[in-house]
PDB file of C-alpha atoms in Angstrom:
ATOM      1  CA  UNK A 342      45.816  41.282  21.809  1.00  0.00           C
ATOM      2  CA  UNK A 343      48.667  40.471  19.408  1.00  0.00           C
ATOM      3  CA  UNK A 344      47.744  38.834  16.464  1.00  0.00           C
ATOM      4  CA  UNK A 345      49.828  35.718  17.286  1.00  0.00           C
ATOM      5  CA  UNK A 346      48.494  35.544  20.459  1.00  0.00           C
ATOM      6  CA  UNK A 347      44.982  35.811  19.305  1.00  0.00           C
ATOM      7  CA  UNK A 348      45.509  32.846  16.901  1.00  0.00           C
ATOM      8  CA  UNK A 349      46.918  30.954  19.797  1.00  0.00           C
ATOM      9  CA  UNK A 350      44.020  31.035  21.772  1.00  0.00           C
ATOM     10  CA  UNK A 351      41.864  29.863  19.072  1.00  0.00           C
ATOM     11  CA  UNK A 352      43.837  26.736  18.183  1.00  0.00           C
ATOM     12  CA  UNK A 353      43.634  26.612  21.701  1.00  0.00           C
ATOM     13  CA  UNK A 354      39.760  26.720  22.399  1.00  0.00           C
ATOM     14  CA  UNK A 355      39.307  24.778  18.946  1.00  0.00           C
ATOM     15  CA  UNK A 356      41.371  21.723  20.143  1.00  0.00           C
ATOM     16  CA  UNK A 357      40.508  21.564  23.873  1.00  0.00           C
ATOM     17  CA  UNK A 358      36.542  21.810  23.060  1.00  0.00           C
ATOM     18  CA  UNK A 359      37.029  18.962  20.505  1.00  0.00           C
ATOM     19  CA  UNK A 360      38.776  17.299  22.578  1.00  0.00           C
ATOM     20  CA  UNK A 361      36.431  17.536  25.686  1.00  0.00           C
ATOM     21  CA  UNK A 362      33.635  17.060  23.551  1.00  0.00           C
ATOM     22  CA  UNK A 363      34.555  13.724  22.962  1.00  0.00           C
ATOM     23  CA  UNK A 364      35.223  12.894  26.667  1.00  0.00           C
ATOM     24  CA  UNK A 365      32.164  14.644  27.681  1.00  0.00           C
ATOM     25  CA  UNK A 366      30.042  11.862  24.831  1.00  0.00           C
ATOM     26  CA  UNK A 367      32.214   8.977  26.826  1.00  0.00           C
ATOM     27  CA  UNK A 368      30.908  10.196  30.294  1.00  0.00           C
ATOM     28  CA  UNK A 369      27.461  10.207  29.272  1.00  0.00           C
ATOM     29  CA  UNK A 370      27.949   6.533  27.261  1.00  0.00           C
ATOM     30  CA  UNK A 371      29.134   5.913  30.636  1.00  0.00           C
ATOM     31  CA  UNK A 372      26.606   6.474  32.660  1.00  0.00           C
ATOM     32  CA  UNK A 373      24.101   4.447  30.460  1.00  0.00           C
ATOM     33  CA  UNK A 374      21.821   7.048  31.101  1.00  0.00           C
ATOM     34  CA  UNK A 375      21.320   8.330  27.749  1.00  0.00           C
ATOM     35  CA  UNK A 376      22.822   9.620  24.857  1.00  0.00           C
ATOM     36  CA  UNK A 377      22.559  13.197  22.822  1.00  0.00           C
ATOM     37  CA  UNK A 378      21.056  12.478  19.923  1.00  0.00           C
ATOM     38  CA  UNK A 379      23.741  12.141  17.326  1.00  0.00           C
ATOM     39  CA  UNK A 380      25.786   9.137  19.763  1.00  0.00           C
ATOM     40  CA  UNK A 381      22.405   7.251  19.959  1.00  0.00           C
ATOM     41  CA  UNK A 382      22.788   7.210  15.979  1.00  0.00           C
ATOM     42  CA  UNK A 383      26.549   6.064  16.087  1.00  0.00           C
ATOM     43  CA  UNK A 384      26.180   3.746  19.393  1.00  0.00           C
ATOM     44  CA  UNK A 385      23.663   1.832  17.536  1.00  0.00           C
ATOM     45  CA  UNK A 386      25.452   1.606  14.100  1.00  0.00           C
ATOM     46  CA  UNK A 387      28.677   0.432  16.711  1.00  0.00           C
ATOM     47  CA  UNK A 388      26.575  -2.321  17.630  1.00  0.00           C
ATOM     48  CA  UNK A 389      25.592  -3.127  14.230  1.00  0.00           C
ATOM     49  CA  UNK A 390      29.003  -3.086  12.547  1.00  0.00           C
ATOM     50  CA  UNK A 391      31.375  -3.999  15.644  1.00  0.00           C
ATOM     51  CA  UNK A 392      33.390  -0.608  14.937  1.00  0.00           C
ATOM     52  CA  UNK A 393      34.061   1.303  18.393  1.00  0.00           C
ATOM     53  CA  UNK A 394      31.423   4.308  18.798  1.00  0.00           C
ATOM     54  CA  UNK A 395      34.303   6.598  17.970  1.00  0.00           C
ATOM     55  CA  UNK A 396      35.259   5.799  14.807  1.00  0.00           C
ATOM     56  CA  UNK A 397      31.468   5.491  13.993  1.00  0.00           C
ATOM     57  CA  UNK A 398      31.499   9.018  14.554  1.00  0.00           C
ATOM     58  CA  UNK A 399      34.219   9.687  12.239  1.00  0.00           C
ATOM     59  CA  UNK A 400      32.938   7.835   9.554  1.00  0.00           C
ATOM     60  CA  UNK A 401      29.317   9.174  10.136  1.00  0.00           C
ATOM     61  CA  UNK A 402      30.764  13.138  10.397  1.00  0.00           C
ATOM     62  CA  UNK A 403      32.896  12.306   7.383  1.00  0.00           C
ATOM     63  CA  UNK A 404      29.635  11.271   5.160  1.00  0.00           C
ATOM     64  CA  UNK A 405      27.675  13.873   6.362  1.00  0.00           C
ATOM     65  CA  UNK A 406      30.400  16.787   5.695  1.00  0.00           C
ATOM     66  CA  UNK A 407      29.428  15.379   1.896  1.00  0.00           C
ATOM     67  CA  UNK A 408      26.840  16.441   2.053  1.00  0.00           C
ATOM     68  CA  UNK A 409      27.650  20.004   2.365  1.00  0.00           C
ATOM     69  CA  UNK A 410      28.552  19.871  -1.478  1.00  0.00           C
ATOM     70  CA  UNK A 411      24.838  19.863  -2.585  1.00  0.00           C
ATOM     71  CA  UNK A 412      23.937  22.140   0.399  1.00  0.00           C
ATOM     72  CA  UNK A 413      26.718  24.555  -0.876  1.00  0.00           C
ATOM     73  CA  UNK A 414      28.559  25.314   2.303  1.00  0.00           C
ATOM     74  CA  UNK A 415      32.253  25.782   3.095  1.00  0.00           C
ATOM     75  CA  UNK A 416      34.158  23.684   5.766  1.00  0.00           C
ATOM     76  CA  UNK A 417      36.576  25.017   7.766  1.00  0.00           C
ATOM     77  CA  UNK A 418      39.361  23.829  10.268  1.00  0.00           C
ATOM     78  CA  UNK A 419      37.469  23.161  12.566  1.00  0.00           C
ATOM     79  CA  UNK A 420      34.918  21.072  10.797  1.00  0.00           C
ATOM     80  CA  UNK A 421      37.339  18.989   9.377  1.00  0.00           C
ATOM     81  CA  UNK A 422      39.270  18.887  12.845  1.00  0.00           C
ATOM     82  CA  UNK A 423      35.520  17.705  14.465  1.00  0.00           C
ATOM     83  CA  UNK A 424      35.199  14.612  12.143  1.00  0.00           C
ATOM     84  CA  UNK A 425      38.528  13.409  14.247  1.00  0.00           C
ATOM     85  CA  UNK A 426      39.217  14.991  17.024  1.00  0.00           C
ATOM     86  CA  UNK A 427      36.021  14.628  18.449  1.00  0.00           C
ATOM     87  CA  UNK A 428      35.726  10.571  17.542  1.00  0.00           C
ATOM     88  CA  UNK A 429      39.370   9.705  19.106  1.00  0.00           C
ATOM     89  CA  UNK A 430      38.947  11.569  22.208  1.00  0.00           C
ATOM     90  CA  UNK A 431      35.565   9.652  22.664  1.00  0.00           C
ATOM     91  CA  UNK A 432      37.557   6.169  22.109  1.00  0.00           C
ATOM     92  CA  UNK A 433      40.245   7.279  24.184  1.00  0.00           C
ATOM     93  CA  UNK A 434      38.119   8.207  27.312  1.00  0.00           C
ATOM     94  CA  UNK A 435      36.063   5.052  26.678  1.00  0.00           C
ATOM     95  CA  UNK A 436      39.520   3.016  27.098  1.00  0.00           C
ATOM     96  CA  UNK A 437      40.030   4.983  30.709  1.00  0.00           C
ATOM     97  CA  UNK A 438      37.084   5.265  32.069  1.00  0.00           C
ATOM     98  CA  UNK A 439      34.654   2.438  33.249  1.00  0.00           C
ATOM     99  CA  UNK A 440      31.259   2.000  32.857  1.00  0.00           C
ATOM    100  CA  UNK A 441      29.198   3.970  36.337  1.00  0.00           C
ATOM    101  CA  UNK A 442      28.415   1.669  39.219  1.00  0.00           C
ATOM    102  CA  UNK A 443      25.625   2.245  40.914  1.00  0.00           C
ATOM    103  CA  UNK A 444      22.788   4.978  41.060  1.00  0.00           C
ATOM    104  CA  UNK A 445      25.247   7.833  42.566  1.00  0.00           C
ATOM    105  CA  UNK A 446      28.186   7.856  40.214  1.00  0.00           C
ATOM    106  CA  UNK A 447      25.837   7.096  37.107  1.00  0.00           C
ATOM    107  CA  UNK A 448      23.770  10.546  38.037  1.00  0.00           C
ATOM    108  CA  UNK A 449      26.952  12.553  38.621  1.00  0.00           C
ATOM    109  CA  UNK A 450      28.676  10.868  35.161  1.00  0.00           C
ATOM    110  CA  UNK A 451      25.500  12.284  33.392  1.00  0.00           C
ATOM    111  CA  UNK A 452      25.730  16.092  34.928  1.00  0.00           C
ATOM    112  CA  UNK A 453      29.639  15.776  34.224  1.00  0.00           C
ATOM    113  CA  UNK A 454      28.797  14.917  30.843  1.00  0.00           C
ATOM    114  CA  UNK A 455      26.047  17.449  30.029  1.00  0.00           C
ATOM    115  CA  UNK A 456      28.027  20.647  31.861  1.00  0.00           C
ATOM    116  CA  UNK A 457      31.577  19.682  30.634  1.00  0.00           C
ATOM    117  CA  UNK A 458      29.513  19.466  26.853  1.00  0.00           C
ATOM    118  CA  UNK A 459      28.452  22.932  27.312  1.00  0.00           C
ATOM    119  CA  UNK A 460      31.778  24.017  28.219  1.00  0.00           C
ATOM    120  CA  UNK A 461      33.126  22.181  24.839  1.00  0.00           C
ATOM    121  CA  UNK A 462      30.597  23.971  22.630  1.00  0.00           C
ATOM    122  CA  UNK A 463      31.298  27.099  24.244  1.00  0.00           C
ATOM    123  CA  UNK A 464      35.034  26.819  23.645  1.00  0.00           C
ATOM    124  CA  UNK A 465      35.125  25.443  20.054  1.00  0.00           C
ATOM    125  CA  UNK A 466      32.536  27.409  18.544  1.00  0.00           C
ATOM    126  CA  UNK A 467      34.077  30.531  20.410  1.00  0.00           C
ATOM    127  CA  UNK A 468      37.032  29.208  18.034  1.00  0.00           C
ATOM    128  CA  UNK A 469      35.518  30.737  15.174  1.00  0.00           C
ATOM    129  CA  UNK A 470      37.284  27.927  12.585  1.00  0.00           C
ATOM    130  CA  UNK A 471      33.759  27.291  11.229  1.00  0.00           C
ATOM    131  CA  UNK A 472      30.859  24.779  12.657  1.00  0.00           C
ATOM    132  CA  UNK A 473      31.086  21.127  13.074  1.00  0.00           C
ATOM    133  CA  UNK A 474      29.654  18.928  10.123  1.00  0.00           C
ATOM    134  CA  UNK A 475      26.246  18.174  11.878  1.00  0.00           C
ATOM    135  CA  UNK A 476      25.833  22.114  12.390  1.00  0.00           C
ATOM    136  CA  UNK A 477      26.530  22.830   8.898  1.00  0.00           C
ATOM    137  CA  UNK A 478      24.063  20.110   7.886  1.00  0.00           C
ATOM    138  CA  UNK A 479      21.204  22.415   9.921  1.00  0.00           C
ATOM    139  CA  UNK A 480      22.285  25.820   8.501  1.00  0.00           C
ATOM    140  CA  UNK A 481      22.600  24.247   4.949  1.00  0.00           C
ATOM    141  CA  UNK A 482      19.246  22.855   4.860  1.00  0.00           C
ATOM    142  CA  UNK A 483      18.082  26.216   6.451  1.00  0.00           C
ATOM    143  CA  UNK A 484      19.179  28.320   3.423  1.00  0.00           C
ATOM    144  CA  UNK A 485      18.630  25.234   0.728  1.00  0.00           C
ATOM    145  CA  UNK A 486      15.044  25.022   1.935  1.00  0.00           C
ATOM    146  CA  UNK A 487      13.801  28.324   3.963  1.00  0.00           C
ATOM    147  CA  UNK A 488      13.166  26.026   7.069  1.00  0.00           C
ATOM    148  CA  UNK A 489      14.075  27.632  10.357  1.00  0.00           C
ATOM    149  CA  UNK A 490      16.759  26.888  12.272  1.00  0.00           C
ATOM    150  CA  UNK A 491      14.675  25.162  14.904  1.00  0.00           C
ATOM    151  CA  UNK A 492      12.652  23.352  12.411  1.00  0.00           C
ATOM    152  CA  UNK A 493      15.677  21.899  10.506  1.00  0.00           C
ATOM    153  CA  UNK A 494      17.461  21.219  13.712  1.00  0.00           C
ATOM    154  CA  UNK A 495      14.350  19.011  15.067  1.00  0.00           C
ATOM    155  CA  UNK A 496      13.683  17.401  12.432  1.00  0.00           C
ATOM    156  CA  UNK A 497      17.225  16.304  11.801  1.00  0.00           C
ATOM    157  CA  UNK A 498      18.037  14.703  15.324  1.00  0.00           C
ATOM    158  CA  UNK A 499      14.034  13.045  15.760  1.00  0.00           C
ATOM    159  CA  UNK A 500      15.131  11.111  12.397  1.00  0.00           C
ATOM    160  CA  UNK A 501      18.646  10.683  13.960  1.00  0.00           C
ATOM    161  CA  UNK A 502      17.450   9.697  17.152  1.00  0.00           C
ATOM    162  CA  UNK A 503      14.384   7.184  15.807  1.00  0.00           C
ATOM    163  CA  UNK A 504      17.732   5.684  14.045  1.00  0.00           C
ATOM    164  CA  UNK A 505      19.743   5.411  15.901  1.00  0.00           C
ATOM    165  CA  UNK A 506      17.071   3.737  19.082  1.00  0.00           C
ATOM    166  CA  UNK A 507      15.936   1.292  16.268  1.00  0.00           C
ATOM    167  CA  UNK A 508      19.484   0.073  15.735  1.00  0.00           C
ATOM    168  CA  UNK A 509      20.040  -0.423  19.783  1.00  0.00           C
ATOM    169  CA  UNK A 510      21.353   2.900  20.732  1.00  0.00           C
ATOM    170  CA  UNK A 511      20.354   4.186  23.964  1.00  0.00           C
ATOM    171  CA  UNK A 512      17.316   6.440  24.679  1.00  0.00           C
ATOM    172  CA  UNK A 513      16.694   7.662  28.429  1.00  0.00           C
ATOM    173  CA  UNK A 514      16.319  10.014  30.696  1.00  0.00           C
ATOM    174  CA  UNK A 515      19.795  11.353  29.636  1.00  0.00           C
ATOM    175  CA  UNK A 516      19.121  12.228  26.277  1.00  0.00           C
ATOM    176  CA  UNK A 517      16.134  14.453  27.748  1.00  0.00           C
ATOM    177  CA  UNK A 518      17.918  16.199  30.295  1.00  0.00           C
ATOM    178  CA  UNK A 519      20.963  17.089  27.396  1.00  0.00           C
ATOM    179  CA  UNK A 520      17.833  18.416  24.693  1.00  0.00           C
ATOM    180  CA  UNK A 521      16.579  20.725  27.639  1.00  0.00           C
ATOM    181  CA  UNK A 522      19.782  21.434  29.276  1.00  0.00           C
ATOM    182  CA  UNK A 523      21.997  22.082  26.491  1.00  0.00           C
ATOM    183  CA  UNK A 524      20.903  25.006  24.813  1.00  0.00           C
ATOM    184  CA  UNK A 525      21.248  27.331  27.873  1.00  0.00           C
ATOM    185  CA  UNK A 526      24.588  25.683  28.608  1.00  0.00           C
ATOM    186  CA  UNK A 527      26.174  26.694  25.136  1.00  0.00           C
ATOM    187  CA  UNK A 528      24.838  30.229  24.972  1.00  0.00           C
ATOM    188  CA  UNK A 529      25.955  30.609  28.426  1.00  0.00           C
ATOM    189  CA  UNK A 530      29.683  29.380  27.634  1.00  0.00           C
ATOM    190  CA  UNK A 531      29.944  31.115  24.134  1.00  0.00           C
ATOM    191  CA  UNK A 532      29.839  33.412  25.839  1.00  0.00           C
ATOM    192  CA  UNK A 533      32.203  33.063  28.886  1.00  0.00           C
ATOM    193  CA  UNK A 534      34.468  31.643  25.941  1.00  0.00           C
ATOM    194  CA  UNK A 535      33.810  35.078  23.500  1.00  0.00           C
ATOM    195  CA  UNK A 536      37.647  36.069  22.193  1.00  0.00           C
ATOM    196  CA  UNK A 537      37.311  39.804  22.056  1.00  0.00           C
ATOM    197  CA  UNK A 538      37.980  42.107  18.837  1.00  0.00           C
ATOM    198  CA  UNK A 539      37.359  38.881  16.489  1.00  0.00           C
ATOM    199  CA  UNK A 540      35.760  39.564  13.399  1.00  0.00           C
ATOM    200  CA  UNK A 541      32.586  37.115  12.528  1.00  0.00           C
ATOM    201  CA  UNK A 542      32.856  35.174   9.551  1.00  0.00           C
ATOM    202  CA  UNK A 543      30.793  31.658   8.869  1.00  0.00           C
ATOM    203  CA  UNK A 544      27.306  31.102  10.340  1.00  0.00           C
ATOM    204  CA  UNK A 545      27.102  28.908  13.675  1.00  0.00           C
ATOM    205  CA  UNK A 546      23.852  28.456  15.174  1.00  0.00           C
ATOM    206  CA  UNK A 547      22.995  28.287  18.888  1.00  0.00           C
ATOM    207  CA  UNK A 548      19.772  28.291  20.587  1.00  0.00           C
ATOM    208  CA  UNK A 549      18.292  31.230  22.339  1.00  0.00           C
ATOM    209  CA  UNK A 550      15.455  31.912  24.405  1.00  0.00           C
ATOM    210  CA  UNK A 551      13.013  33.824  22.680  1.00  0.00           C
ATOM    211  CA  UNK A 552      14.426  33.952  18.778  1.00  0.00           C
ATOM    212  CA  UNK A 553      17.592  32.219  16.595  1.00  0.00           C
ATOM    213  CA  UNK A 554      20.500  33.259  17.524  1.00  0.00           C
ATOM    214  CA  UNK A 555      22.957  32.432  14.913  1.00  0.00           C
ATOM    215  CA  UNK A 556      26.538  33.216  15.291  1.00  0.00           C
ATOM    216  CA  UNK A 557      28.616  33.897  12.596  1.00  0.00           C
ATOM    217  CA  UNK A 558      32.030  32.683  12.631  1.00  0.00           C
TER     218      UNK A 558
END
């Protein structure tokens, strides 16, 4: 593949799975279902401050790429490009699509929103321009402290999640089915989404099976 090319398709991958990991958050707001755990954080501090859900998640990603300083990790364009992209294309789905009516259309806007998240994580992280601010947060704390990736992870979205439900955000069934269904989603479409011949670089974690499967990029 010609270098140009190559660089192409990552801008590519970086800025579609941004931008349909935002609309995939919106689907699930949508159903009213339940959120993933970091949009139960930023619905409830939305309802708090009157700020729109998205731009809660811009300022929230923004203050926690901070603290990557003390946790001495690197940013890349895509973390920087998450903090935004991610927070307008939530706002602007919002603005299109109406809240699920009825039993039917609120099941199918959760499944829409949990696959076509999966398919964002596949393609962005595939990207290789470095992980998203909340994923750095996890593999910082992993080498600050020794904890493993599954222990930092946990205890990072229970005390988001606790937060977030305390300050009105929405707990349900959804934000069940996305912890269990999530993690074979993403390793399956990291896959699917794999650009071959690229070199690894930054660490990206993703959850496996039977061990931690962290992904450099």
């Amino acid at each position: 593949m010609q270098r140009g090319t190559h660089l192409t398709r990552r801008l590519v991958q970086l800025y579609a799975g941004l931008t349909l990991y935002g609309a995939s958050s919106a689907l699930l707001l949508r159903s009213g279902l339940g959120l993933e755990p970091w949009n139960v954080l930023h619905q409830g501090l939305a309802e708090k401050t009157g700020l729109t859900i998205g731009v809660v998640s811009i300022i929230v990603g923004a203050l926690v790429l901070l603290l990557w300083i003390p946790l001495k990790q690197r940013p890349g364009l895509g973390t920087v490009s998450n903090v935004f992209v991610v927070g307008f294309a939530m706002d602007g789905t919002l603005a299109l699509v109406p809240d699920a009516e009825g039993w039917t259309l609120r099941v199918l806007a959760l499944l829409g929103g949990i696959v076509l998240n999966g398919v964002a994580t596949g393609l962005y992280i595939s990207a290789r321009f470095g992980p998203g601010p909340r994923d750095g947060l996890m593999t910082g704390l992993n080498q600050a402290t020794g904890w493993s990736i599954r222990l930092a992870r946990t205890c990072i979205e229970i005390a988001v999640v606790a937060t977030g439900f305390l300050l009105g955000g929405t707990v349900g069934i959804g934000t069940v089915a996305y912890a269990l269904a999530i993690g074979p989603l993403a390793q399956f479409f990291l896959r699917f989404f794999a650009i071959p011949g690229l070199e690894p670089g930054s660490r990206v974690v993703a959850a496996a099976p039977r061990r931690r499967a962290i992904l450099r990029r």
